[in-house]
XYZ file of C-alpha atoms in Angstrom:
766
model
C 165.204 15.607 20.848
C 168.391 13.824 19.237
C 169.543 10.191 18.368
C 166.229 8.756 17.188
C 166.070 5.692 18.861
C 166.627 2.057 17.170
C 163.362 0.662 17.978
C 160.544 3.210 17.570
C 157.167 3.526 16.060
C 157.919 2.059 12.707
C 155.524 1.996 9.472
C 154.217 -1.237 8.564
C 156.587 -3.321 6.233
C 155.122 -3.915 2.438
C 155.083 -7.406 1.095
C 157.809 -6.532 -1.308
C 159.613 -5.197 1.386
C 159.212 -8.246 3.737
C 159.895 -10.659 1.254
C 163.028 -8.704 -0.133
C 164.690 -8.679 3.576
C 164.241 -12.240 3.628
C 165.755 -13.438 -0.037
C 168.605 -11.009 0.314
C 170.332 -12.487 2.983
C 174.224 -13.804 2.120
C 173.812 -17.330 1.460
C 177.905 -17.258 1.785
C 177.297 -16.567 5.805
C 179.014 -19.542 7.661
C 176.678 -19.586 10.559
C 173.725 -20.091 8.427
C 172.521 -23.862 8.242
C 171.946 -25.893 5.220
C 168.215 -26.132 6.001
C 167.742 -22.123 6.306
C 169.243 -22.087 2.815
C 166.860 -24.063 1.107
C 163.961 -22.522 2.626
C 165.383 -18.967 1.673
C 165.266 -20.692 -1.899
C 162.169 -21.905 -1.781
C 160.752 -18.851 -0.854
C 162.309 -16.987 -4.055
C 160.808 -19.917 -6.047
C 157.349 -19.288 -4.588
C 157.315 -15.682 -4.661
C 158.478 -15.861 -8.441
C 155.293 -18.455 -8.887
C 152.464 -16.693 -6.885
C 153.900 -15.043 -3.764
C 151.591 -13.884 -1.172
C 150.741 -15.609 2.122
C 152.478 -18.576 0.704
C 155.527 -16.775 0.402
C 155.393 -15.030 3.664
C 155.169 -18.692 5.146
C 158.063 -20.266 3.642
C 159.822 -16.601 4.382
C 159.102 -17.418 8.179
C 160.458 -20.860 7.675
C 163.862 -19.922 6.980
C 163.967 -18.909 10.794
C 165.515 -22.102 11.253
C 169.197 -20.931 12.048
C 170.775 -23.211 13.955
C 174.162 -21.342 15.026
C 174.923 -23.985 17.431
C 178.671 -23.358 17.459
C 178.748 -20.025 16.971
C 176.015 -20.181 20.326
C 178.502 -22.518 22.074
C 181.500 -20.225 21.925
C 179.426 -16.991 22.534
C 178.047 -18.742 26.023
C 182.060 -19.716 26.442
C 182.948 -15.928 26.553
C 179.994 -14.792 28.545
C 181.143 -17.581 31.203
C 184.636 -15.854 31.227
C 183.372 -12.550 30.823
C 181.405 -13.213 34.038
C 184.942 -14.703 35.761
C 186.516 -11.420 35.242
C 183.797 -9.300 36.817
C 184.312 -8.008 40.443
C 181.720 -8.810 43.245
C 182.627 -6.208 45.883
C 179.501 -7.500 47.974
C 179.573 -11.646 46.997
C 179.487 -12.815 50.779
C 177.008 -10.114 52.247
C 175.010 -7.893 50.961
C 175.505 -3.965 52.445
C 172.980 -2.711 54.771
C 170.128 -0.160 53.410
C 171.983 2.852 55.785
C 175.277 1.691 53.831
C 173.638 2.128 50.592
C 172.107 5.428 51.667
C 175.392 6.721 52.769
C 177.272 5.663 49.632
C 174.759 7.766 47.572
C 175.284 10.598 49.836
C 179.218 10.461 49.936
C 180.273 9.615 46.331
C 181.427 12.589 44.548
C 179.822 11.688 41.538
C 178.693 8.848 39.955
C 178.884 7.583 35.977
C 175.070 6.831 36.418
C 171.866 7.394 38.459
C 168.986 5.203 37.535
C 165.560 6.363 38.714
C 163.331 3.649 39.194
C 163.695 0.328 40.768
C 161.164 -1.925 38.508
C 162.742 -4.610 35.975
C 163.861 -2.072 33.649
C 165.668 0.257 36.076
C 167.247 -2.688 38.060
C 168.138 -4.284 34.538
C 169.667 -0.671 33.819
C 171.769 -0.577 36.829
C 172.911 -4.051 36.588
C 173.912 -3.460 32.929
C 175.772 -0.318 33.879
C 177.479 -1.628 36.893
C 178.937 -4.755 35.167
C 180.038 -2.651 32.385
C 182.378 -0.871 35.086
C 180.490 2.008 35.299
C 179.883 3.842 38.874
C 176.469 3.185 39.440
C 173.381 4.403 41.571
C 169.974 3.722 41.639
C 167.027 5.067 43.701
C 163.167 4.117 44.356
C 160.676 5.962 45.681
C 158.664 2.840 47.141
C 160.519 -0.674 47.225
C 161.906 -2.602 44.157
C 158.762 -4.101 42.050
C 156.227 -2.204 43.919
C 154.606 -1.278 40.734
C 153.793 -2.895 37.597
C 156.865 -5.569 37.613
C 154.982 -7.263 40.222
C 151.914 -7.186 38.864
C 152.283 -9.199 35.444
C 150.872 -12.052 34.312
C 154.086 -14.106 35.450
C 154.816 -15.206 32.127
C 158.290 -15.236 30.205
C 157.212 -14.930 26.646
C 157.436 -13.667 23.464
C 154.289 -12.694 22.263
C 151.940 -15.674 20.292
C 149.365 -12.968 19.309
C 152.378 -10.335 18.187
C 153.719 -13.057 15.934
C 150.221 -13.716 14.284
C 150.056 -9.731 13.107
C 153.225 -10.185 12.095
C 152.409 -12.531 9.425
C 149.018 -11.320 8.943
C 150.149 -7.740 8.108
C 153.674 -8.451 6.796
C 155.410 -6.630 9.478
C 159.043 -7.053 9.766
C 159.488 -4.983 12.755
C 156.821 -6.686 14.882
C 158.310 -10.014 13.903
C 161.895 -8.946 15.059
C 160.109 -7.716 18.184
C 158.897 -11.368 18.746
C 162.299 -12.927 17.822
C 164.021 -10.480 20.364
C 161.468 -11.538 22.922
C 162.088 -15.400 22.552
C 165.892 -15.008 22.785
C 165.625 -13.062 26.014
C 163.169 -15.590 27.273
C 165.564 -18.266 26.598
C 168.198 -16.010 28.615
C 165.995 -15.482 31.618
C 165.388 -19.073 32.213
C 169.405 -19.491 32.138
C 170.284 -16.977 34.141
C 167.657 -17.554 36.989
C 166.714 -21.034 36.924
C 165.236 -21.120 40.402
C 162.667 -18.472 40.002
C 161.776 -19.439 36.173
C 160.870 -22.639 34.376
C 159.335 -23.795 30.876
C 155.530 -24.072 31.150
C 152.971 -25.673 28.597
C 150.242 -23.894 27.594
C 147.154 -25.628 25.975
C 145.145 -23.629 23.120
C 141.762 -25.469 22.938
C 140.241 -25.522 19.718
C 136.521 -26.063 19.079
C 136.233 -25.443 15.463
C 137.831 -27.872 13.065
C 139.019 -25.328 10.510
C 140.842 -23.668 13.403
C 143.085 -26.844 14.240
C 145.485 -26.333 11.321
C 145.338 -22.466 11.431
C 146.487 -22.318 14.865
C 148.790 -25.159 14.334
C 150.473 -23.093 11.601
C 150.702 -20.223 13.976
C 152.329 -21.914 16.700
C 154.575 -23.774 14.453
C 155.563 -20.636 13.849
C 156.402 -19.651 17.072
C 158.502 -22.696 17.253
C 160.515 -21.898 14.223
C 160.888 -17.911 14.756
C 162.908 -19.218 18.281
C 165.233 -21.517 16.769
C 167.810 -22.777 19.145
C 166.023 -20.879 21.581
C 162.742 -23.226 21.485
C 161.974 -24.620 24.828
C 160.298 -27.705 23.530
C 158.493 -28.395 20.215
C 154.692 -27.588 20.256
C 152.351 -30.501 19.715
C 148.399 -31.530 18.798
C 146.070 -33.239 21.166
C 142.972 -35.374 20.249
C 139.869 -34.275 22.215
C 140.487 -37.095 24.439
C 144.202 -36.689 25.625
C 143.347 -32.904 25.948
C 140.770 -33.809 28.548
C 143.363 -36.217 29.992
C 145.855 -33.556 30.630
C 143.112 -30.429 31.485
C 140.200 -32.648 32.717
C 138.330 -29.729 33.871
C 137.717 -28.275 30.158
C 134.553 -28.055 28.551
C 133.714 -30.762 26.489
C 130.964 -29.951 24.429
C 132.276 -29.221 20.700
C 135.894 -29.429 21.610
C 137.926 -31.008 18.586
C 141.384 -31.451 20.149
C 144.181 -28.730 21.234
C 147.643 -27.423 20.540
C 150.215 -27.062 23.510
C 153.184 -24.712 22.915
C 155.789 -23.470 25.607
C 156.649 -20.253 26.824
C 158.225 -19.490 30.482
C 157.027 -18.794 33.974
C 158.564 -16.730 36.717
C 158.066 -15.332 39.929
C 158.004 -11.692 38.501
C 158.860 -9.835 42.159
C 161.432 -12.080 43.094
C 162.955 -11.979 39.770
C 162.898 -8.158 40.113
C 164.714 -8.339 43.550
C 167.200 -10.897 42.242
C 168.331 -8.331 39.363
C 168.453 -5.534 42.123
C 170.093 -7.549 44.605
C 173.022 -8.526 41.785
C 173.579 -4.779 40.906
C 174.468 -4.645 44.714
C 176.678 -7.560 44.768
C 178.775 -6.138 41.764
C 179.148 -2.602 43.446
C 175.965 -0.555 42.964
C 174.719 1.989 45.081
C 171.104 1.194 45.223
C 168.218 2.132 47.864
C 164.617 1.586 47.983
C 162.158 4.206 49.490
C 164.106 6.981 48.216
C 162.549 9.380 45.981
C 163.760 11.978 43.649
C 162.503 15.738 44.554
C 163.968 17.314 41.660
C 166.606 16.993 38.852
C 169.979 18.725 39.571
C 171.269 20.716 36.386
C 174.388 22.409 35.321
C 175.346 24.677 32.717
C 177.544 23.107 29.919
C 180.421 25.839 29.180
C 180.531 25.016 25.423
C 176.960 25.092 24.825
C 175.408 27.571 27.357
C 172.609 24.795 27.797
C 171.553 23.384 30.817
C 172.627 19.665 31.462
C 171.036 17.155 33.995
C 173.735 16.387 36.387
C 171.746 14.443 39.465
C 169.012 14.424 41.463
C 167.889 15.983 45.007
C 166.722 12.678 46.944
C 164.855 11.955 50.044
C 164.746 9.347 52.317
C 160.922 8.475 52.767
C 161.529 6.717 55.862
C 163.678 9.628 57.834
C 162.462 12.575 55.573
C 166.676 13.221 55.069
C 167.119 15.215 51.897
C 170.701 15.003 49.987
C 171.849 15.287 46.408
C 173.414 12.592 44.221
C 175.458 13.966 41.628
C 175.810 12.078 38.241
C 177.176 12.472 34.527
C 174.063 10.510 33.258
C 170.994 10.289 34.615
C 168.270 7.310 33.240
C 164.325 7.805 33.995
C 162.972 4.177 34.110
C 160.046 4.861 36.042
C 157.382 2.714 33.855
C 154.008 4.669 34.354
C 155.413 7.526 36.097
C 157.746 8.266 33.032
C 156.121 11.293 32.218
C 156.468 12.747 35.710
C 160.212 12.413 35.618
C 160.265 14.108 32.469
C 158.196 17.283 33.527
C 160.992 17.845 36.130
C 163.503 18.189 33.519
C 160.807 20.020 31.376
C 157.769 21.123 32.030
C 156.525 21.725 28.934
C 157.441 18.235 27.326
C 154.427 16.334 26.074
C 153.370 13.203 27.910
C 154.130 9.980 26.118
C 152.766 7.526 28.640
C 149.171 6.230 27.944
C 148.516 3.924 30.979
C 146.274 0.895 30.538
C 145.165 -1.261 33.541
C 145.334 -5.231 33.701
C 143.582 -6.915 36.308
C 144.662 -10.334 37.397
C 142.486 -12.789 39.902
C 143.567 -15.863 41.895
C 141.564 -18.787 42.452
C 142.102 -21.914 43.764
C 144.680 -24.656 42.238
C 142.161 -27.297 41.533
C 140.898 -24.810 38.805
C 143.806 -25.799 36.558
C 146.356 -28.817 36.074
C 149.508 -28.334 38.322
C 151.384 -28.123 35.170
C 149.629 -26.895 32.218
C 148.122 -23.386 31.660
C 145.383 -22.449 29.222
C 145.323 -19.583 26.745
C 141.751 -18.225 25.268
C 142.663 -16.499 22.182
C 139.446 -14.794 21.202
C 137.541 -13.361 24.597
C 134.223 -11.962 23.994
C 135.588 -8.549 23.560
C 138.315 -10.005 21.790
C 141.069 -9.591 24.366
C 143.501 -12.673 25.562
C 143.153 -14.198 28.675
C 145.590 -16.300 30.125
C 144.624 -19.253 32.696
C 147.652 -20.261 34.473
C 149.250 -22.448 37.439
C 151.278 -20.581 39.502
C 152.656 -21.319 43.294
C 149.913 -24.057 43.653
C 147.020 -21.194 42.905
C 145.564 -20.422 39.576
C 145.961 -17.196 37.763
C 143.665 -15.703 35.500
C 143.909 -12.407 33.498
C 144.275 -10.115 32.076
C 141.941 -7.052 31.527
C 142.902 -3.975 29.278
C 141.764 -0.833 29.644
C 142.687 2.923 30.001
C 143.379 4.286 33.477
C 144.888 7.017 35.211
C 148.643 6.888 36.806
C 148.503 6.197 40.215
C 150.874 4.352 43.079
C 148.083 2.272 44.248
C 145.733 0.891 41.207
C 142.857 -0.808 42.459
C 141.027 -4.118 40.794
C 137.617 -3.307 39.870
C 134.485 -5.665 40.494
C 133.793 -5.160 37.146
C 137.012 -6.639 35.462
C 137.195 -9.602 38.113
C 133.303 -10.630 36.827
C 134.675 -10.374 33.309
C 137.483 -12.644 33.851
C 135.213 -14.925 35.940
C 132.516 -14.857 32.915
C 135.405 -15.558 30.326
C 136.815 -18.512 32.660
C 133.296 -20.153 32.892
C 132.912 -20.442 28.883
C 136.254 -22.800 28.643
C 135.429 -24.750 31.822
C 133.178 -27.959 32.107
C 129.602 -27.011 33.722
C 130.331 -29.426 36.240
C 132.974 -26.805 37.649
C 130.991 -24.259 39.193
C 132.905 -21.068 38.934
C 132.163 -18.847 41.886
C 132.973 -15.501 42.931
C 133.544 -16.166 46.321
C 136.662 -18.474 45.228
C 138.323 -15.419 44.407
C 141.668 -15.425 46.484
C 142.944 -12.490 45.710
C 142.864 -9.915 42.812
C 145.427 -6.854 41.570
C 145.511 -4.664 38.912
C 148.931 -3.649 37.424
C 149.502 -0.336 35.185
C 151.256 -1.210 31.829
C 153.027 1.791 30.634
C 152.107 2.170 26.688
C 154.084 4.680 25.111
C 154.019 6.960 22.173
C 157.418 7.784 20.660
C 158.081 11.463 20.959
C 160.404 11.666 17.904
C 157.728 10.280 15.455
C 155.315 12.413 13.446
C 152.247 10.685 14.621
C 152.551 11.457 18.470
C 149.189 9.549 19.065
C 150.175 6.021 18.041
C 150.847 3.851 20.551
C 154.610 1.945 20.246
C 154.097 -1.736 19.877
C 157.846 -2.198 21.796
C 159.924 0.421 23.812
C 161.551 3.755 23.319
C 164.744 5.289 24.289
C 164.990 8.855 24.226
C 167.240 11.694 25.030
C 165.945 15.391 25.861
C 168.080 18.522 25.336
C 169.313 18.321 28.644
C 170.534 14.698 28.384
C 167.979 12.717 30.241
C 167.682 9.392 29.275
C 164.733 8.052 29.234
C 163.570 4.391 28.480
C 159.742 3.542 28.382
C 157.422 0.788 27.279
C 158.617 -2.718 26.771
C 157.530 -5.859 28.519
C 158.771 -7.815 31.313
C 160.637 -10.410 29.274
C 162.834 -7.735 27.049
C 164.131 -5.850 30.172
C 167.885 -7.007 29.730
C 168.058 -5.911 26.073
C 166.137 -2.834 26.935
C 168.670 -2.116 29.429
C 171.521 -2.729 26.972
C 170.110 -0.454 24.424
C 169.682 2.345 26.995
C 173.021 1.968 28.073
C 174.427 2.015 24.629
C 172.572 5.294 24.385
C 173.706 6.766 27.556
C 177.267 5.841 26.863
C 177.225 7.324 23.293
C 175.033 10.674 24.245
C 177.512 11.285 27.583
C 180.939 10.186 26.584
C 181.013 7.730 28.999
C 183.976 5.423 29.168
C 182.599 1.800 29.601
C 183.271 -1.756 28.605
C 180.946 -3.563 26.650
C 177.736 -5.282 27.795
C 178.205 -8.342 30.001
C 174.609 -9.166 30.954
C 173.779 -12.314 28.342
C 174.132 -15.215 30.274
C 175.458 -13.392 33.885
C 173.530 -15.443 36.574
C 171.590 -13.385 38.838
C 171.203 -13.690 42.730
C 170.567 -17.325 44.091
C 171.172 -18.676 40.585
C 175.111 -20.009 41.576
C 174.488 -23.025 43.742
C 171.084 -23.999 42.393
C 170.084 -27.598 41.569
C 166.860 -29.351 40.852
C 167.655 -31.218 44.010
C 168.992 -28.721 46.200
C 165.635 -28.645 48.455
C 166.859 -32.384 49.410
C 169.989 -31.195 51.086
C 167.691 -28.515 53.206
C 165.665 -31.385 54.292
C 168.443 -33.727 55.485
C 170.866 -30.948 56.677
C 168.179 -28.708 58.476
C 165.423 -30.796 59.226
C 162.760 -28.808 57.189
C 159.443 -30.093 56.157
C 159.805 -31.120 51.918
C 157.271 -28.544 51.272
C 158.889 -25.709 52.779
C 162.561 -26.685 51.402
C 161.080 -27.065 47.918
C 159.929 -23.445 48.483
C 162.871 -21.937 49.795
C 164.947 -23.481 46.797
C 162.657 -22.154 44.528
C 162.741 -18.636 46.297
C 166.099 -18.236 47.157
C 168.079 -20.700 44.975
C 171.505 -20.991 46.429
C 171.059 -18.441 49.068
C 168.356 -21.030 50.399
C 170.708 -22.161 53.147
C 170.891 -18.731 54.521
C 167.549 -18.247 55.409
C 167.482 -21.956 56.640
C 170.286 -21.240 59.159
C 168.189 -18.295 60.653
C 165.050 -20.774 60.984
C 164.145 -21.126 64.738
C 163.783 -24.774 66.025
C 160.015 -25.588 66.413
C 160.270 -28.077 69.638
C 158.476 -30.835 67.845
C 159.721 -34.209 66.189
C 159.192 -32.896 63.023
C 159.892 -30.429 61.289
C 163.024 -29.893 63.815
C 163.205 -25.970 62.256
C 160.833 -23.999 60.469
C 157.831 -22.311 61.979
C 155.273 -21.419 59.384
C 153.664 -17.887 58.956
C 150.353 -19.163 58.094
C 149.582 -23.388 57.941
C 148.529 -23.943 54.647
C 151.478 -21.878 52.861
C 155.229 -22.979 52.995
C 156.603 -19.488 54.444
C 158.178 -19.485 57.512
C 159.304 -16.845 59.981
C 162.887 -16.732 59.201
C 162.112 -15.436 55.345
C 160.838 -12.307 57.497
C 164.479 -11.814 59.151
C 166.079 -12.658 55.655
C 163.895 -10.056 54.037
C 165.287 -7.533 56.173
C 168.615 -8.242 54.613
C 166.955 -8.000 51.204
C 166.249 -4.468 52.086
C 162.440 -4.813 53.144
C 161.143 -2.012 55.220
C 157.986 -2.452 55.664
C 155.060 -5.483 56.307
C 153.861 -4.906 52.507
C 157.319 -5.526 51.492
C 157.180 -8.534 53.172
C 153.717 -10.068 52.392
C 153.736 -8.778 48.687
C 157.439 -8.770 47.282
C 159.820 -10.869 49.504
C 157.091 -13.872 50.203
C 154.009 -13.487 47.487
C 151.364 -14.096 50.243
C 149.320 -11.050 49.666
C 149.282 -12.322 46.039
C 148.031 -15.709 46.659
C 145.538 -15.263 49.606
C 144.434 -12.180 51.019
C 142.975 -13.737 53.782
C 146.197 -16.133 54.743
C 148.220 -12.443 54.741
C 146.041 -10.912 56.733
C 146.184 -13.720 59.457
C 150.049 -13.812 58.976
C 150.642 -10.079 59.454
C 150.250 -9.557 63.418
C 153.340 -12.149 63.503
C 155.255 -10.445 60.423
C 154.732 -7.310 62.030
C 155.913 -8.443 65.716
C 159.249 -9.987 63.978
C 159.973 -6.906 62.163
C 159.526 -4.665 64.974
C 161.580 -6.522 67.352
C 164.395 -6.638 64.152
C 164.277 -3.064 63.568
C 163.595 -1.392 66.715
C 160.239 -0.148 65.966
C 158.142 2.380 68.212
C 154.671 0.876 69.318
C 153.358 3.964 67.465
C 155.531 2.696 64.084
C 154.043 -1.061 64.775
C 150.761 0.058 64.963
C 150.946 2.017 61.811
C 152.277 -0.644 59.785
C 149.774 -3.174 60.757
C 147.270 -0.736 59.556
C 148.985 0.356 56.288
C 149.556 -3.438 55.271
C 145.950 -4.367 56.308
C 144.975 -1.373 53.814
C 147.052 -2.520 51.144
C 145.406 -5.926 51.524
C 142.134 -4.503 51.416
C 142.100 -1.802 48.505
C 144.848 -3.168 46.134
C 144.852 -7.097 46.733
C 140.997 -7.466 46.045
C 139.959 -7.991 50.032
C 137.539 -5.151 49.710
C 135.724 -7.025 46.806
C 135.843 -10.082 48.315
C 134.379 -8.883 51.560
C 131.772 -6.534 49.841
C 130.131 -9.711 48.423
C 128.400 -9.966 51.801
C 126.612 -6.376 52.912
C 123.635 -5.080 54.681
C 121.826 -4.540 51.563
C 122.760 -8.348 50.317
C 119.845 -9.804 48.681
C 118.348 -13.089 50.162
C 117.530 -15.310 47.310
C 116.285 -18.468 48.980
C 113.403 -20.454 48.648
C 110.677 -21.384 51.049
C 112.098 -24.791 51.808
C 115.628 -23.245 52.447
C 114.459 -20.626 54.582
C 112.769 -23.040 56.738
C 116.116 -25.355 56.508
C 118.382 -22.842 57.506
C 116.220 -20.982 60.255
C 116.224 -24.359 61.725
C 119.968 -24.540 61.826
C 119.907 -20.952 63.463
C 117.802 -22.049 66.128
C 119.862 -25.005 66.873
C 122.280 -22.270 68.488
C 119.940 -19.528 69.324
C 118.080 -21.743 71.923
C 116.706 -18.945 73.791
C 114.734 -17.667 70.496
C 116.731 -14.039 70.989
C 117.002 -13.548 67.217
C 120.755 -13.549 67.185
C 123.762 -15.584 67.889
C 126.819 -14.813 70.189
C 130.281 -16.205 70.456
C 128.787 -17.710 73.775
C 126.015 -19.259 72.109
C 128.343 -21.146 69.205
C 130.814 -22.094 72.494
C 128.385 -24.056 74.107
C 126.673 -25.745 71.013
C 130.378 -26.570 70.049
C 131.308 -27.978 73.774
C 128.291 -30.466 73.662
C 130.267 -32.047 70.800
C 133.286 -32.047 72.253
C 134.778 -29.480 69.835
C 136.829 -26.827 71.332
C 137.689 -23.576 69.143
C 140.270 -20.502 70.352
C 137.897 -17.502 71.463
C 139.835 -15.289 69.429
C 139.571 -17.407 66.459
C 135.787 -17.918 67.110
C 135.416 -13.725 67.133
C 137.396 -13.558 63.881
C 134.911 -16.199 62.068
C 131.775 -14.494 63.229
C 133.093 -11.075 62.258
C 133.404 -12.588 58.792
C 129.575 -12.747 58.703
C 128.801 -9.658 61.209
C 127.979 -7.101 58.655
C 126.609 -4.459 60.816
C 129.401 -5.181 63.298
C 127.280 -5.108 66.856
C 129.203 -8.215 67.822
C 126.189 -10.668 66.843
C 124.813 -12.675 63.797
C 120.901 -12.132 63.413
C 118.829 -14.214 61.625
C 118.789 -11.938 58.307
C 122.598 -11.716 58.491
C 122.799 -15.379 58.601
C 119.957 -15.794 55.444
C 121.774 -13.280 53.763
C 124.976 -15.046 53.869
C 123.426 -18.546 53.031
C 121.911 -16.727 49.840
C 125.896 -15.447 49.170
C 126.911 -18.919 49.618
C 124.169 -20.157 47.355
C 124.997 -17.532 44.305
C 128.940 -18.700 44.421
C 129.465 -14.892 45.921
C 130.953 -16.363 48.953
C 132.938 -19.537 49.317
C 134.899 -21.474 51.740
C 132.564 -19.374 54.720
C 133.966 -20.763 58.037
C 130.802 -19.656 60.132
C 128.648 -21.209 57.341
C 130.656 -24.695 57.323
C 130.937 -24.523 61.101
C 127.015 -24.625 61.591
C 126.429 -27.108 59.060
C 129.176 -29.345 60.420
C 127.557 -28.993 64.415
C 123.946 -29.417 62.823
C 125.127 -32.619 61.069
C 126.850 -33.631 64.268
C 123.807 -33.041 66.433
C 121.266 -34.638 64.030
C 123.055 -38.063 64.201
C 123.590 -38.170 67.774
C 120.725 -40.636 69.274
C 119.557 -41.447 72.623
C 122.438 -42.469 75.060
C 122.130 -46.469 75.881
C 123.467 -47.777 78.932
C 123.374 -51.432 77.717
C 127.111 -52.996 77.430
C 128.000 -55.341 75.028
C 128.927 -58.974 76.635
C 127.615 -57.785 79.784
C 130.660 -56.353 80.890
C 131.223 -55.163 84.562
């Protein structure tokens, strides 16, 4: 190994070294504010008097370095640099076929990036904006792995700062400071996809209030001029006003701080598309078969000089030559490293994190919740996102797989933690889980460290003997700085001629032309529903007009254009067409990463699939065989990876009937209102007859779907035992929003209210 990375595994800093670093700064520096100098002097005095924790506290306070003038000048230079960049595809994106042709016809690239997640896309954007000839290949879709399965936060890491203070760990502190800088940058360069989010930390013990307050204030101070909004303390009454579903018992107050939130998959895509705009040759569904190598004439050693690639869709193979190859494959880091050297040791130690999605009424629209100490010591976030609520995450060792599956134990663990913080009035039900997913976090060990078993808290950049550059570890928030560090190492080690990094302040796809009121123009100019217009603006930014232009006329008075894919979500059919322009190749790409329907509600996604596949089949000229395969693959994705399986397994042949005698009698009575012939089962014909008698009409196909949700033995009819199993599962909260249960209850109530028909007429009319 050579060129040990700058930010790798390090030893914990001693208290003396921790204080020395903060007291030895140059007090004549022009860009340091006077208040910071005062804090440093106070630190010195406090250290002489007693030192210890108090000294550390004052030492941290010096982080109020308000470099406002310098920051303003830096931003102006960034804008000027951005204006100088050439964007060959500013008007229209090249097709995937054109990108594949560029990969095959280019004699040699300067940089080939393997991996289309946040880090890989970030590397490609960094490289192409430094005027390097850049290529990127991704064996699946952009953001198909960990980058689309995050907690959706852009944050510095409150708990990392706590460890930095308690352990006097300077390196961990610097990691937080860097992340907070990157948080501010990401919110600036993609304002349509990200926004500040207040997060409440409820306090149930009086002594914790000053403790947590001090820690959160340190978070603000470390952020400095990048602080989104100042944190504040809430009384018990005010806390409950903001978060009315919070548990009241023993609550003494709360602290609210701010972090960022984003649409992770769309953000990843925006980075990749931005790299394309600036001239990068980038292709998804293009896997690396093996690395290409050549012998160095001077040293006689083999050097990596590209990769043999295969178009996953067509099977066509071709070579991509490059002066430098960057491995940015997240959890699959070791598989590419072993292509370079089969004997190299593994550095990735994958950890699975499960998230669940529950209805939006579980949290306020504009405030999240942090549980700083769960029953097993982990941190759980409880966040509003896209009008639903995300809860997670777990953290457990796992094996590397392209298709991680959320486990029932993890789902129930999160639900139990949610129950601990919500009012007893709010019944947290297993059946309320709308979707669930597992993401693999690529924790890494440093190959250059003596202690190879120790996990890196940050990321590593390593260079193999044959010149393969690997970037591994890290977190979503710092993707840009990780990419910058990786390209710096690549340029240095491979002698590439490149310009300086230009990605700080570089606006991403859709950011230009976006304003908070853009959606109003969409409503006025195109006749879109307001909710749909707001969604398009928040998803595509300035490119939302391109999506609106593709929308079909509804034939209704209002909205004029924009047919929804499903009624309860603002996704419209033209987004499927636009997704193809954004390199969507499969139905899974559309439901999971171009739209986020699969992550929000698996049942709604399942309902939208036939129409999505129909649109794609027509646009991409799919055969009937391909169309059927796409539909089946997407359903399998929802069933296994998005939690549909766990949801459907709440009602099985072995589900216990846990009802008392009176409940059994009541539900049997309800059942027999439909089973008038006492057959012991109900069919769609029975249901249609009852509904017809109360003037309710449901489409036959829809009725089949409703009964199929309950028909566990799939024989086309609902037996009395299946109905009792359903009602027992509803009672225990394992199943919620059962259309069949609600339909039967509503029909029974309507039938019971109907009395004998009278022939009397008021007033004795004719």
